[in-house]
Each structure stands twice: as C-alpha cells, then as structure tokens.
PDB file of C-alpha atoms in Angstrom:
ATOM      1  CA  UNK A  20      93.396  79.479 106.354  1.00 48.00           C
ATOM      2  CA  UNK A  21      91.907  81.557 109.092  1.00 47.00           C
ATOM      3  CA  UNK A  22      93.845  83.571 111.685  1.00 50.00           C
ATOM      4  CA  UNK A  23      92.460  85.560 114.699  1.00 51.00           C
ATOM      5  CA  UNK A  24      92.330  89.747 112.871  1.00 47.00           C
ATOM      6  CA  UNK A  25      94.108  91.968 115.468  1.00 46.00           C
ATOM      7  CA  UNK A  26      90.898  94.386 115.642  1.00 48.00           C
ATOM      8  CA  UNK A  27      88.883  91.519 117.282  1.00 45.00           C
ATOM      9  CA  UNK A  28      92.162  90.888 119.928  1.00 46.00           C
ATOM     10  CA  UNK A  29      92.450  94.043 120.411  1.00 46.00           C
ATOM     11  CA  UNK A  30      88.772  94.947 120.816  1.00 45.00           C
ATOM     12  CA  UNK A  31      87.871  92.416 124.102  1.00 43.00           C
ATOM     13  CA  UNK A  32      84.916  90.641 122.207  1.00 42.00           C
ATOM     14  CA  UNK A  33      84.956  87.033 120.970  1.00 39.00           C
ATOM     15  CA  UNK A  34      88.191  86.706 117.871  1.00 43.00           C
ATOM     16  CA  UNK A  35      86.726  86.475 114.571  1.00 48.00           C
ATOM     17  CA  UNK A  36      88.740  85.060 111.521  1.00 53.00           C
ATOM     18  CA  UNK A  37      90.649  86.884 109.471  1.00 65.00           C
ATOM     19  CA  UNK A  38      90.454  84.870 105.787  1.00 79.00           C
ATOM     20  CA  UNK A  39      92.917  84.682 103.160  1.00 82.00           C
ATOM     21  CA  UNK A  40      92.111  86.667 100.348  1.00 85.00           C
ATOM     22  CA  UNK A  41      93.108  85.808  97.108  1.00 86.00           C
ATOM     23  CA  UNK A  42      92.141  89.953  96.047  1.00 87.00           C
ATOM     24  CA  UNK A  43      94.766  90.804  98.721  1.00 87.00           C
ATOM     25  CA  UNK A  44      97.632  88.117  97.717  1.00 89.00           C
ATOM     26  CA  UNK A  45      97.973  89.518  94.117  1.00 90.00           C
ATOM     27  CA  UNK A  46      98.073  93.083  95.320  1.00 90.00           C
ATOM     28  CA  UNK A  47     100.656  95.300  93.874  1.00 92.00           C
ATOM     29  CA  UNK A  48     101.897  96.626  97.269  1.00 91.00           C
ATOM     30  CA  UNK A  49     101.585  92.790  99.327  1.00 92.00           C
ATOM     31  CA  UNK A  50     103.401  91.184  96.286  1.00 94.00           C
ATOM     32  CA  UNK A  51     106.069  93.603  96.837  1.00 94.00           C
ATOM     33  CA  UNK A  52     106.620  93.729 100.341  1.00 93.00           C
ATOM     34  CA  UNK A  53     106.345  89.416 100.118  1.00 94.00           C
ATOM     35  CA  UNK A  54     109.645  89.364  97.873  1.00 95.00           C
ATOM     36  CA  UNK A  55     111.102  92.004 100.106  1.00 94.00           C
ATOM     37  CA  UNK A  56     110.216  89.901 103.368  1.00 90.00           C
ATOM     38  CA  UNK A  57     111.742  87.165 101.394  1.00 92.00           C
ATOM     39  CA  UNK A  58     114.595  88.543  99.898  1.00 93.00           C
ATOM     40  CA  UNK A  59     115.586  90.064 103.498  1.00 90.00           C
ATOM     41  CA  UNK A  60     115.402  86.499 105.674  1.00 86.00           C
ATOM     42  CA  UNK A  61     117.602  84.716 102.698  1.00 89.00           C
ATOM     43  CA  UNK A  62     119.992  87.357 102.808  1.00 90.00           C
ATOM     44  CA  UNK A  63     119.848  87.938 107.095  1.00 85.00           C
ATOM     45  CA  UNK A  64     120.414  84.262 107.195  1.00 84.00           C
ATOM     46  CA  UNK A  65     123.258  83.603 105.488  1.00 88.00           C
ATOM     47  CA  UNK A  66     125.165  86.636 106.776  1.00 89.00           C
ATOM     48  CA  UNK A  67     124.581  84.645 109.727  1.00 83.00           C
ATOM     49  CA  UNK A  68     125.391  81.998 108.921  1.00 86.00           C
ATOM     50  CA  UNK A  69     128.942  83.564 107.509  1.00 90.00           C
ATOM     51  CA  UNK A  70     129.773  85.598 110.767  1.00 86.00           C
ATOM     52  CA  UNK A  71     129.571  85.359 114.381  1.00 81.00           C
ATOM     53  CA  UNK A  72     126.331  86.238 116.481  1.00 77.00           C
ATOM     54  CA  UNK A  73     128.251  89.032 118.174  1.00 77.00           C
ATOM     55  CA  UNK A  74     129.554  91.135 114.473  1.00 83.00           C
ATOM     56  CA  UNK A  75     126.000  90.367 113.126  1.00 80.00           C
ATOM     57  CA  UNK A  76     124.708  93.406 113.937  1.00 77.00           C
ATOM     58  CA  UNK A  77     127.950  95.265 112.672  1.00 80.00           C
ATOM     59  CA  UNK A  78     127.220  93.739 109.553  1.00 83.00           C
ATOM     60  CA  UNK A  79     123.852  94.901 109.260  1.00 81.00           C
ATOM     61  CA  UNK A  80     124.229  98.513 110.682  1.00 82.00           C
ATOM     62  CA  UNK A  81     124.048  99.919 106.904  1.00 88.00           C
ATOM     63  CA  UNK A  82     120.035  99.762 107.083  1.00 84.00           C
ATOM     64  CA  UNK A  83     119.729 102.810 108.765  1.00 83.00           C
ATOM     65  CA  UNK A  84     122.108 104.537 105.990  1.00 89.00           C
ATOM     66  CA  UNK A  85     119.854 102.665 103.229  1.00 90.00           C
ATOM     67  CA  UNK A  86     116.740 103.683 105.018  1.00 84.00           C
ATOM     68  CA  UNK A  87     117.774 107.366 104.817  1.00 86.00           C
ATOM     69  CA  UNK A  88     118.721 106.669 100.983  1.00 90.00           C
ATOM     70  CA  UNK A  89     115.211 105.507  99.933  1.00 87.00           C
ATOM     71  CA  UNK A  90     113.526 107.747 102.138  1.00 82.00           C
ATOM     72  CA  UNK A  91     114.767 111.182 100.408  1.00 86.00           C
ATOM     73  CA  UNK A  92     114.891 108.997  97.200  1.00 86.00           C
ATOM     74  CA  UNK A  93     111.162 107.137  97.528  1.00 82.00           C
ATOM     75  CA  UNK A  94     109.460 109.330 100.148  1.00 75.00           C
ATOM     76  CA  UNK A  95     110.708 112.627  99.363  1.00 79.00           C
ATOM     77  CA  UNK A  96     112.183 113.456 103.012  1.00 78.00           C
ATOM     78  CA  UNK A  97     114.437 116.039 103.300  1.00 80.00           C
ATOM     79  CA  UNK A  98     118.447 114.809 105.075  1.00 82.00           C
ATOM     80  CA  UNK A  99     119.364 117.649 107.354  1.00 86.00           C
ATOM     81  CA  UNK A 100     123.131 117.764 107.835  1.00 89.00           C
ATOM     82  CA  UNK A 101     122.665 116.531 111.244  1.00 90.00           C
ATOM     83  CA  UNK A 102     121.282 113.174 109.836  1.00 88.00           C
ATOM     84  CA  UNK A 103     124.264 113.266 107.268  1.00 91.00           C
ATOM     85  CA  UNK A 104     126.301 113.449 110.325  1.00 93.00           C
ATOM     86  CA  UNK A 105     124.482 110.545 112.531  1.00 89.00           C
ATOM     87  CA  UNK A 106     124.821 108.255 109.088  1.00 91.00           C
ATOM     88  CA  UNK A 107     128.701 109.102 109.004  1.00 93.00           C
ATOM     89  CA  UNK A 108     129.001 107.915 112.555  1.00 93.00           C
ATOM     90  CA  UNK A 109     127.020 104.898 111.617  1.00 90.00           C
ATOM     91  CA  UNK A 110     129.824 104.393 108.782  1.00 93.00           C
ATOM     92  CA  UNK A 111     132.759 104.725 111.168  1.00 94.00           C
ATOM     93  CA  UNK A 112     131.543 102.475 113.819  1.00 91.00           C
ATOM     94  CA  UNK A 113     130.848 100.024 110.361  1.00 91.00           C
ATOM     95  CA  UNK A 114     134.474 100.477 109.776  1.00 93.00           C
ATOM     96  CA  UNK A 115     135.973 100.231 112.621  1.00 92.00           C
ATOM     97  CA  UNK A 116     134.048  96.776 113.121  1.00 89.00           C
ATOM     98  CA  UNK A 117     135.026  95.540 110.075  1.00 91.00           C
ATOM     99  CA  UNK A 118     138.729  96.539 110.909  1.00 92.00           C
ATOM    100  CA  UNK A 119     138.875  94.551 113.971  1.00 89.00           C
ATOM    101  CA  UNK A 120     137.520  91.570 112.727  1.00 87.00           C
ATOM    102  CA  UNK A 121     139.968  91.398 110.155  1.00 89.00           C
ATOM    103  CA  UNK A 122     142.615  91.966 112.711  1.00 89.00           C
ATOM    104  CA  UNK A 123     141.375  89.207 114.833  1.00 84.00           C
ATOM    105  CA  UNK A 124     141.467  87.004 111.547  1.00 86.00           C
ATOM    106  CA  UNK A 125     137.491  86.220 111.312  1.00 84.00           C
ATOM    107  CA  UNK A 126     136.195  88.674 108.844  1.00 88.00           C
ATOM    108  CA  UNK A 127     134.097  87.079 105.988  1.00 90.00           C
ATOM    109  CA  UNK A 128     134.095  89.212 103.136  1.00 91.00           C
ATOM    110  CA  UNK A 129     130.876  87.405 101.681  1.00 93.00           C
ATOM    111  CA  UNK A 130     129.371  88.040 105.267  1.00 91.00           C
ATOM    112  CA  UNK A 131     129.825  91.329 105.079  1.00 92.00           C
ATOM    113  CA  UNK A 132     128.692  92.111 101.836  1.00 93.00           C
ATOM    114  CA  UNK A 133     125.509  89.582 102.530  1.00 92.00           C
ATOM    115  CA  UNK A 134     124.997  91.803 105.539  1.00 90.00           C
ATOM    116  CA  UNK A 135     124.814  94.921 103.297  1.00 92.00           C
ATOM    117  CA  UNK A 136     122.427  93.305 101.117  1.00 93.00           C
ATOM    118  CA  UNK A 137     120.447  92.289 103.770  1.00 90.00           C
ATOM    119  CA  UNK A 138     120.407  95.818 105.392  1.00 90.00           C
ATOM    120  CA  UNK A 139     119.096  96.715 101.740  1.00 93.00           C
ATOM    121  CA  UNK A 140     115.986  94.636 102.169  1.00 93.00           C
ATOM    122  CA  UNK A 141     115.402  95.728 105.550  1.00 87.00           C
ATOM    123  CA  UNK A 142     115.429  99.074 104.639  1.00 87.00           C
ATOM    124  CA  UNK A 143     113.003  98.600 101.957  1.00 91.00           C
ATOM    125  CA  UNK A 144     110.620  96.284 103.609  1.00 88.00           C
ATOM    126  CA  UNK A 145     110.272  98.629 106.442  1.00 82.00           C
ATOM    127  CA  UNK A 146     109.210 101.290 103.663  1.00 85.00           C
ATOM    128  CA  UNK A 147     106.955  99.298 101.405  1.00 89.00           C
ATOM    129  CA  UNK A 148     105.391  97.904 104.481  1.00 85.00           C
ATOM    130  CA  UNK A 149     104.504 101.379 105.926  1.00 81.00           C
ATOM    131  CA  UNK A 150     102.994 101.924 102.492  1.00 84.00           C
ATOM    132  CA  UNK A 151     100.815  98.523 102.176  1.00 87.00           C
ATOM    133  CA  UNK A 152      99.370  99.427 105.485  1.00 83.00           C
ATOM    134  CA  UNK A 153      97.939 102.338 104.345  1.00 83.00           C
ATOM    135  CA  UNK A 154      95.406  99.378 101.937  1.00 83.00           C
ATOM    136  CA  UNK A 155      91.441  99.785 102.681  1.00 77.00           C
ATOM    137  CA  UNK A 156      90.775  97.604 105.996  1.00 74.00           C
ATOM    138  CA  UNK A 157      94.505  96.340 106.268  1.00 80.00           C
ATOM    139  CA  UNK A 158      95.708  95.786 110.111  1.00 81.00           C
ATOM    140  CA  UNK A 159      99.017  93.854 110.768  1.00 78.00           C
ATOM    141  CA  UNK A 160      98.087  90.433 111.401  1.00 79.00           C
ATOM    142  CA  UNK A 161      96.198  90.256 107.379  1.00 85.00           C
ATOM    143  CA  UNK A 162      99.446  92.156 106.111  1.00 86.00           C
ATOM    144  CA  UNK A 163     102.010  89.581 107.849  1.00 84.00           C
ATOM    145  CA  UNK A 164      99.479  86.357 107.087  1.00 86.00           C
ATOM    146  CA  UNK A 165      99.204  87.357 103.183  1.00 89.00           C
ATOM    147  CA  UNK A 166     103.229  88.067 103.192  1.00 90.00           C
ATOM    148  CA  UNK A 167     103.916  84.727 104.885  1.00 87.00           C
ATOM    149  CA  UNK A 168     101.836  82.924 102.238  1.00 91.00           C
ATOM    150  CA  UNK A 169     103.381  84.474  99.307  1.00 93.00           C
ATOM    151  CA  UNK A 170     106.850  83.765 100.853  1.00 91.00           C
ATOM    152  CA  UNK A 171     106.388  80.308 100.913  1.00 89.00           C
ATOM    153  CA  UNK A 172     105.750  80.246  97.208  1.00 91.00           C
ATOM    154  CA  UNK A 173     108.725  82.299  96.600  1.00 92.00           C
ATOM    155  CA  UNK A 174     110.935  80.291  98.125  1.00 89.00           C
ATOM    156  CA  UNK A 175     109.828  76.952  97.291  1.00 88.00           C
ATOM    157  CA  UNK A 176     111.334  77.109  94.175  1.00 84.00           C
ATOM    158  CA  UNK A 177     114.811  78.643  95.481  1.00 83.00           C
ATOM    159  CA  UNK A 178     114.808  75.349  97.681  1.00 83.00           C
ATOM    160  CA  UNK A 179     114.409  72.741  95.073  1.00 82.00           C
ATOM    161  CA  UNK A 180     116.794  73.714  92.558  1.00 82.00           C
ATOM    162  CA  UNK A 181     119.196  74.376  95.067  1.00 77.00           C
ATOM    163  CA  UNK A 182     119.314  71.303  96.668  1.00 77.00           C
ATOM    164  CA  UNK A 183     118.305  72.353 100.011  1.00 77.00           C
ATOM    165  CA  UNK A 184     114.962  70.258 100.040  1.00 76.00           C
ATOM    166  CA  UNK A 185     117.121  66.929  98.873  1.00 78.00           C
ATOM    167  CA  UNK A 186     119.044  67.675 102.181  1.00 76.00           C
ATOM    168  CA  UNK A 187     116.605  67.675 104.750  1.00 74.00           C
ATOM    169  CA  UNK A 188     115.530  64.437 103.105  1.00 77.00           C
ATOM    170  CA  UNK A 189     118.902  62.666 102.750  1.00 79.00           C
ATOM    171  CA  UNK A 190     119.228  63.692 106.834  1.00 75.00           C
ATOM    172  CA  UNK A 191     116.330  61.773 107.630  1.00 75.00           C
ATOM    173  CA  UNK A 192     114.906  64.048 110.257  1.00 74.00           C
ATOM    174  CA  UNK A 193     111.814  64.237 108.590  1.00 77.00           C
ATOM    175  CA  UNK A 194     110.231  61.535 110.625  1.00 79.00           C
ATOM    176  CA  UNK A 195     111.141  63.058 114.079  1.00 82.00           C
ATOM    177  CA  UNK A 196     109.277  64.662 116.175  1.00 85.00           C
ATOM    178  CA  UNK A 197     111.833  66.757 117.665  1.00 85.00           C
ATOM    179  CA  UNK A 198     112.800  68.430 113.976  1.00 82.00           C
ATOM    180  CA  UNK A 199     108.968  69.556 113.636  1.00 86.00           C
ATOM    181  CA  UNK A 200     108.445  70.655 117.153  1.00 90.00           C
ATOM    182  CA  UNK A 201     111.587  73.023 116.414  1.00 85.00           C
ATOM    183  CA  UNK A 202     110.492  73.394 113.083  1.00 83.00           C
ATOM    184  CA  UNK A 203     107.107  74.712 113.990  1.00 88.00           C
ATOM    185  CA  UNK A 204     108.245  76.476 117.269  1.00 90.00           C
ATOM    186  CA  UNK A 205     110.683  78.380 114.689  1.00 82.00           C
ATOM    187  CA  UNK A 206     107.845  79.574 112.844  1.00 82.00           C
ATOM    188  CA  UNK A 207     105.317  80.823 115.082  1.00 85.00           C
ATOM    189  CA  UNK A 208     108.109  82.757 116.881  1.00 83.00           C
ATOM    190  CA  UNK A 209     108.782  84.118 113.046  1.00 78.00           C
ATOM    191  CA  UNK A 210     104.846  84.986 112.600  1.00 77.00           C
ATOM    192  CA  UNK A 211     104.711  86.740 115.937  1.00 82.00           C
ATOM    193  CA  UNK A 212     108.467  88.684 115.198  1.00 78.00           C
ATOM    194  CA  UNK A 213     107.014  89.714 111.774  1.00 75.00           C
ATOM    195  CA  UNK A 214     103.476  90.874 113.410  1.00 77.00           C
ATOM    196  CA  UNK A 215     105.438  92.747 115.769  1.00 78.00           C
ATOM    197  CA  UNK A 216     107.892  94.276 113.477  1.00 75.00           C
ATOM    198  CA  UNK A 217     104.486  94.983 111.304  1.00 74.00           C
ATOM    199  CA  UNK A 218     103.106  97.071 114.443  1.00 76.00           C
ATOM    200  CA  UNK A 219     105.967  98.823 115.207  1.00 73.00           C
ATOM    201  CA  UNK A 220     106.220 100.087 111.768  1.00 69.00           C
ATOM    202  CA  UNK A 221     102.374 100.960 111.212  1.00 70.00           C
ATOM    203  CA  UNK A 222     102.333 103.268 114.579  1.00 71.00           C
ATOM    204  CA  UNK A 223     106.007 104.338 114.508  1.00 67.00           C
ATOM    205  CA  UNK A 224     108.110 104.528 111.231  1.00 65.00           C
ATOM    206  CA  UNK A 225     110.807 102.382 109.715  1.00 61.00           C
ATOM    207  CA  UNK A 226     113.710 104.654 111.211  1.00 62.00           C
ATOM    208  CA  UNK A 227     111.979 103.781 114.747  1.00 65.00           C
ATOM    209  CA  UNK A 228     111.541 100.171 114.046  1.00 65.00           C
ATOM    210  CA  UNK A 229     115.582 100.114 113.052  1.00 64.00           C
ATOM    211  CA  UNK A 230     116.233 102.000 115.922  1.00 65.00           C
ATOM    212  CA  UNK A 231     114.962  98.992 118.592  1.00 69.00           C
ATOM    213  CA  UNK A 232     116.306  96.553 116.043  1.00 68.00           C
ATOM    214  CA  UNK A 233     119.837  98.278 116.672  1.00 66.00           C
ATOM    215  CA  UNK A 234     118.962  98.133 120.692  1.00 67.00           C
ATOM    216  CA  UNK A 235     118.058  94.097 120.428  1.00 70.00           C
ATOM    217  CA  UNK A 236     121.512  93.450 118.266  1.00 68.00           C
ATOM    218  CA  UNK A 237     123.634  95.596 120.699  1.00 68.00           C
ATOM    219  CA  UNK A 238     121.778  93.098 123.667  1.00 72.00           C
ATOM    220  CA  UNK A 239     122.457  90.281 121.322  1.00 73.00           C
ATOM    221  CA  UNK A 240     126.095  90.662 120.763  1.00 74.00           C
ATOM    222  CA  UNK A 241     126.251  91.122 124.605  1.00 76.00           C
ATOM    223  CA  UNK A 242     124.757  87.813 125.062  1.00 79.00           C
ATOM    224  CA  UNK A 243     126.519  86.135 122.787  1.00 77.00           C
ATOM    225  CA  UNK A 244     129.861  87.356 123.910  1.00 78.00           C
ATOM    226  CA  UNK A 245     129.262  85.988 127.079  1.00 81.00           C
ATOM    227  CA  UNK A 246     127.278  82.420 125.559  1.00 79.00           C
ATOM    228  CA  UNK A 247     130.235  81.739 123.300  1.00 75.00           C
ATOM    229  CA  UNK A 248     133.099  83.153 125.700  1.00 75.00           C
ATOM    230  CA  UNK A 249     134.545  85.103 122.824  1.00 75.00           C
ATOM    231  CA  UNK A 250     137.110  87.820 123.408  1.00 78.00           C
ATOM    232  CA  UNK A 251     136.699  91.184 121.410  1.00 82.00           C
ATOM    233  CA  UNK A 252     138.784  94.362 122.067  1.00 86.00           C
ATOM    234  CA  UNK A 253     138.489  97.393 123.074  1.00 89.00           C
ATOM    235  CA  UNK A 254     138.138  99.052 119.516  1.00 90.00           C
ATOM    236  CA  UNK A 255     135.634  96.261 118.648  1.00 86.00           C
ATOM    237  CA  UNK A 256     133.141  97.202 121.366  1.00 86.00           C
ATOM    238  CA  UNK A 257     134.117 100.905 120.299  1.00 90.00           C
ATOM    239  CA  UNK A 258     132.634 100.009 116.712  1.00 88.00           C
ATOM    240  CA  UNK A 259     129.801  98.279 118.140  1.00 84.00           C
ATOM    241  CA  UNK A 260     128.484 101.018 120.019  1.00 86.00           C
ATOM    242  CA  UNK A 261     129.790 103.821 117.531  1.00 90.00           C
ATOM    243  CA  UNK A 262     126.840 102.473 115.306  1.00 86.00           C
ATOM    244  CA  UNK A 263     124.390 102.275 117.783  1.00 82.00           C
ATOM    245  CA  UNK A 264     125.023 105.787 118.647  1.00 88.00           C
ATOM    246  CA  UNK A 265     124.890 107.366 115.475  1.00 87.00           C
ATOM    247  CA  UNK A 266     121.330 105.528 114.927  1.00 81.00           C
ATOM    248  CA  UNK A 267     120.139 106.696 118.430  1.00 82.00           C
ATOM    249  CA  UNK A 268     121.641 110.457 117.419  1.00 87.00           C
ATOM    250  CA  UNK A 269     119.011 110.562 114.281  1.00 84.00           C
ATOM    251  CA  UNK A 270     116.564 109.192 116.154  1.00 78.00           C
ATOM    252  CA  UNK A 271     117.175 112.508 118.694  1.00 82.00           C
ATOM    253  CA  UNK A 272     117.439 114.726 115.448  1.00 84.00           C
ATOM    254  CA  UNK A 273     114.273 113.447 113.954  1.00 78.00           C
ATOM    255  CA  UNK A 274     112.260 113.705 117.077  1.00 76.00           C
ATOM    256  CA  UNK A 275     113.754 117.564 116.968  1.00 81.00           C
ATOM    257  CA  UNK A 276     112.832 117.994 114.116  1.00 77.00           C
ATOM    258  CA  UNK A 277     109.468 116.486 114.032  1.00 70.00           C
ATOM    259  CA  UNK A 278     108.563 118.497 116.626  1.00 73.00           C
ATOM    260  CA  UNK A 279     109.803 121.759 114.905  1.00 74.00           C
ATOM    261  CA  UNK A 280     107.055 120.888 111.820  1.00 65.00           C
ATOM    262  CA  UNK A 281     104.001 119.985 114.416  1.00 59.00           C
ATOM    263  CA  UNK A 282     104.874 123.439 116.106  1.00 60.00           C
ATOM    264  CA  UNK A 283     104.771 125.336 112.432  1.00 57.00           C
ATOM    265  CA  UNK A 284     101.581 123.667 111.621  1.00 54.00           C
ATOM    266  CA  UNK A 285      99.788 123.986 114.537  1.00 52.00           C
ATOM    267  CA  UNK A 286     100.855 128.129 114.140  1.00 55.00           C
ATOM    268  CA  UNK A 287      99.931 128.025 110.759  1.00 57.00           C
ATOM    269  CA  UNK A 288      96.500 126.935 111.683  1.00 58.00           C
ATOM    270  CA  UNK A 289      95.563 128.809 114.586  1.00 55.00           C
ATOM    271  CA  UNK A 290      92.338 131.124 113.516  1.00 55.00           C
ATOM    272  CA  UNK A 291      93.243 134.880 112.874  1.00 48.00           C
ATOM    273  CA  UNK A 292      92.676 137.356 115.466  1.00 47.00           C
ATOM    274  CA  UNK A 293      90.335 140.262 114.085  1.00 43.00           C
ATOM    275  CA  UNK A 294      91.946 143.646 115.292  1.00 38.00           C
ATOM    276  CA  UNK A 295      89.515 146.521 116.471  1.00 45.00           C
ATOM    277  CA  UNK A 296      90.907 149.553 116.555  1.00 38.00           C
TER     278      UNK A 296
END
C-alpha cells in the first residue's frame, strides 16, 4: 500500500510514496497507539450510539480530567491548583449534565459510563501518539497509515465473533453501490480526521488537541439541537458550557504557565556579565 508522505505535500515537489513497513507495524510504540486508536472508536461509538448527539460531548468531557491523570502519572507534569480547579469545573458541568438528562428521562447509564471509557482512550491515545511521533523519520500521515492497518486486524476478530459481520451480510447491502460509496466516503473522512488529529497533536499537545475537540462538540450539540428540534433547559446548556469552560480555563493556565518556564530558561541561559571594577 502506498500513500502520498506529508513531507513531499508539504514540500511543493512531485508526492512520493510513503510504503508500509512491516519494521514500523510491529513497533512497540505503533502497536500501542493502534489498540488505543481502536479501543477509543469502539468505545466513542457506542456511547453514541447509547445517547443523543447533543449530551455526547457531556459524556465525553472526562478526557481532559484523564489527560491530566496520565500526564502527572506517565509524563511527570506537575498539577498546579489552578488546573485542579479547571478539572473540578470540568466535573460539575459533568454533573450537572448528567443531572438533567436524568430529569428529562433520557440518561443511559451504559452511555455514560461508555463515554468515560472512551474519554480514557482518548486521553491515552493523544499521549502515546505524542510519544510515537517522536520515532526516527515518523511524520503523521506513516503514523495514522500504520495505525489504520493494525486496526483493521484488531477488529476483525471483535466483528466475527460478535456477529456484526453475519449482519451486514444477512442485510444484503453488500451488493449496493450506495452502502460502499458511504462506506468508503466514511473512511477517507476517518483517515483525514485521524491525520489531522495526528498533526494537531505532533505541533501542539494532547491538552490542545482536547481543547478544539471540546470547541467542535460544543458546535456539535448546537447543531444537533437545532437538526433534531430537541428541547434542553436552561441548566442543561449551563452543564454544557460549564465543561467547556473549565477545559478552556487550563488551557489559559497552561499557556501562563508555559510561558513562566520559557521566561526562567531563557534567564537562566543568558551569558554572565563580567564586572570591572
């Protein structure tokens, strides 16, 4: 299988190929981050398929509190208490979302705890992808082409034994065009959401990529509010956008505090001054 490598897109000369390699498949950090990627879409699809469009993101609003989790607990980051405070805020708007759901009578307890599992895998996929990026001559497209492979071997299996392939058979859409062109569609738009997500990650950091995940959900729920007609109240919105501004308040106390350590380093290595007296 050959793909265009990003490099050559990027670069303005003619694409070359980027070729699967077999080396790169069995590596310890790919292999990782391909059961992750895996484990993640299983998980964010049936939470999905549980709840409405609109409380998805609700649902899935613990990955920022995960994400803070593994990275004191995996990349040795220190939680100020002003991050403590942004995840608590997170938490409430969680709450309060949850609350109102039940009170309008739609709440899915296996969605929601399918959406915290799923928030799980995000978290960590955003991690261990930062961290396979860092491979010898590794760019985004080879990272996302290598995952997608090894996904479709993980969940092959999954699909059989659970009946799912017997299905699509028994349906008979398998000889209509219309089921592959949606089929396919679905999975270039996957490729290209995943190389994206890849990017963002590799010149950003997980928080950041979480943070315009949070900003496409909050535009998602909007739309689908309006799509659906569905009614929410007052106090649902208020959890809605109680989460989204607790992860936009540690993104503003990371960027403070980012900026703190460049200005400590860049003192720290400024040449000292000889003194004459």
């Amino acid at each position: 299988m050959l793909v265009p490598s990003y490099q050559t897109l990027s670069s303005g000369h003619f694409p070359q190929v980027c070729r699967v390699q077999y080396s790169l498949l069995l590596a310890k950090p790919v292999v990782i981050v391909s059961f992750l990627f895996s484990f993640m879409l299983s998980s964010n699809n049936y939470c999905l398929k549980l709840v409405g469009v609109a409380f998805f993101q609700i649902a899935r609003s613990f990955t920022l509190i995960f994400t803070v989790i593994f990275s004191v607990t995996l990349l040795n980051m220190r939680a100020s208490y002003m991050v403590i405070l942004s995840c608590i805020i997170v938490v409430l708007g969680f709450l309060i979302g949850v609350d109102q759901e039940q009170a309008a009578g739609t709440l899915s307890v296996l969605g929601v705890i399918s959406g915290l599992v799923s928030s799980l895998f995000v978290s960590l996929n955003g991690i261990y992808t930062k961290k396979a990026m860092k491979i010898d001559e590794m760019d985004s497209v080879k990272l996302m082409l290598h995952v997608n492979i090894n996904s479709v071997v993980i969940l092959f299996i999954p699909v059989v034994f659970s009946g799912q392939m017997a299905g699509v058979v028994e349906v008979g859409k398998l000889t209509e065009s219309k089921f592959w062109f949606a089929t396919c569609a679905s999975g270039v738009l996957g490729f290209l959401i995943g190389w994206a997500s890849t990017r963002q990650i590799d010149y950003t950091s997980p928080i950041t990529h979480h943070v315009s995940n949070n900003t496409k959900s909050i535009l998602q729920s909007l739309l689908a509010v309006w799509v659906y007609e569905d009614y929410k109240s007052a106090l649902w919105w208020l959890g809605c956008f109680t989460v989204l501004l607790g992860a936009f308040m540690y993104t503003y106390v990371r960027i403070k505090e980012d900026g703190r350590k460049e200005k400590v380093i860049e003192v720290t290595n400024m040449p000292a001054r000889s003194i004459h007296v």
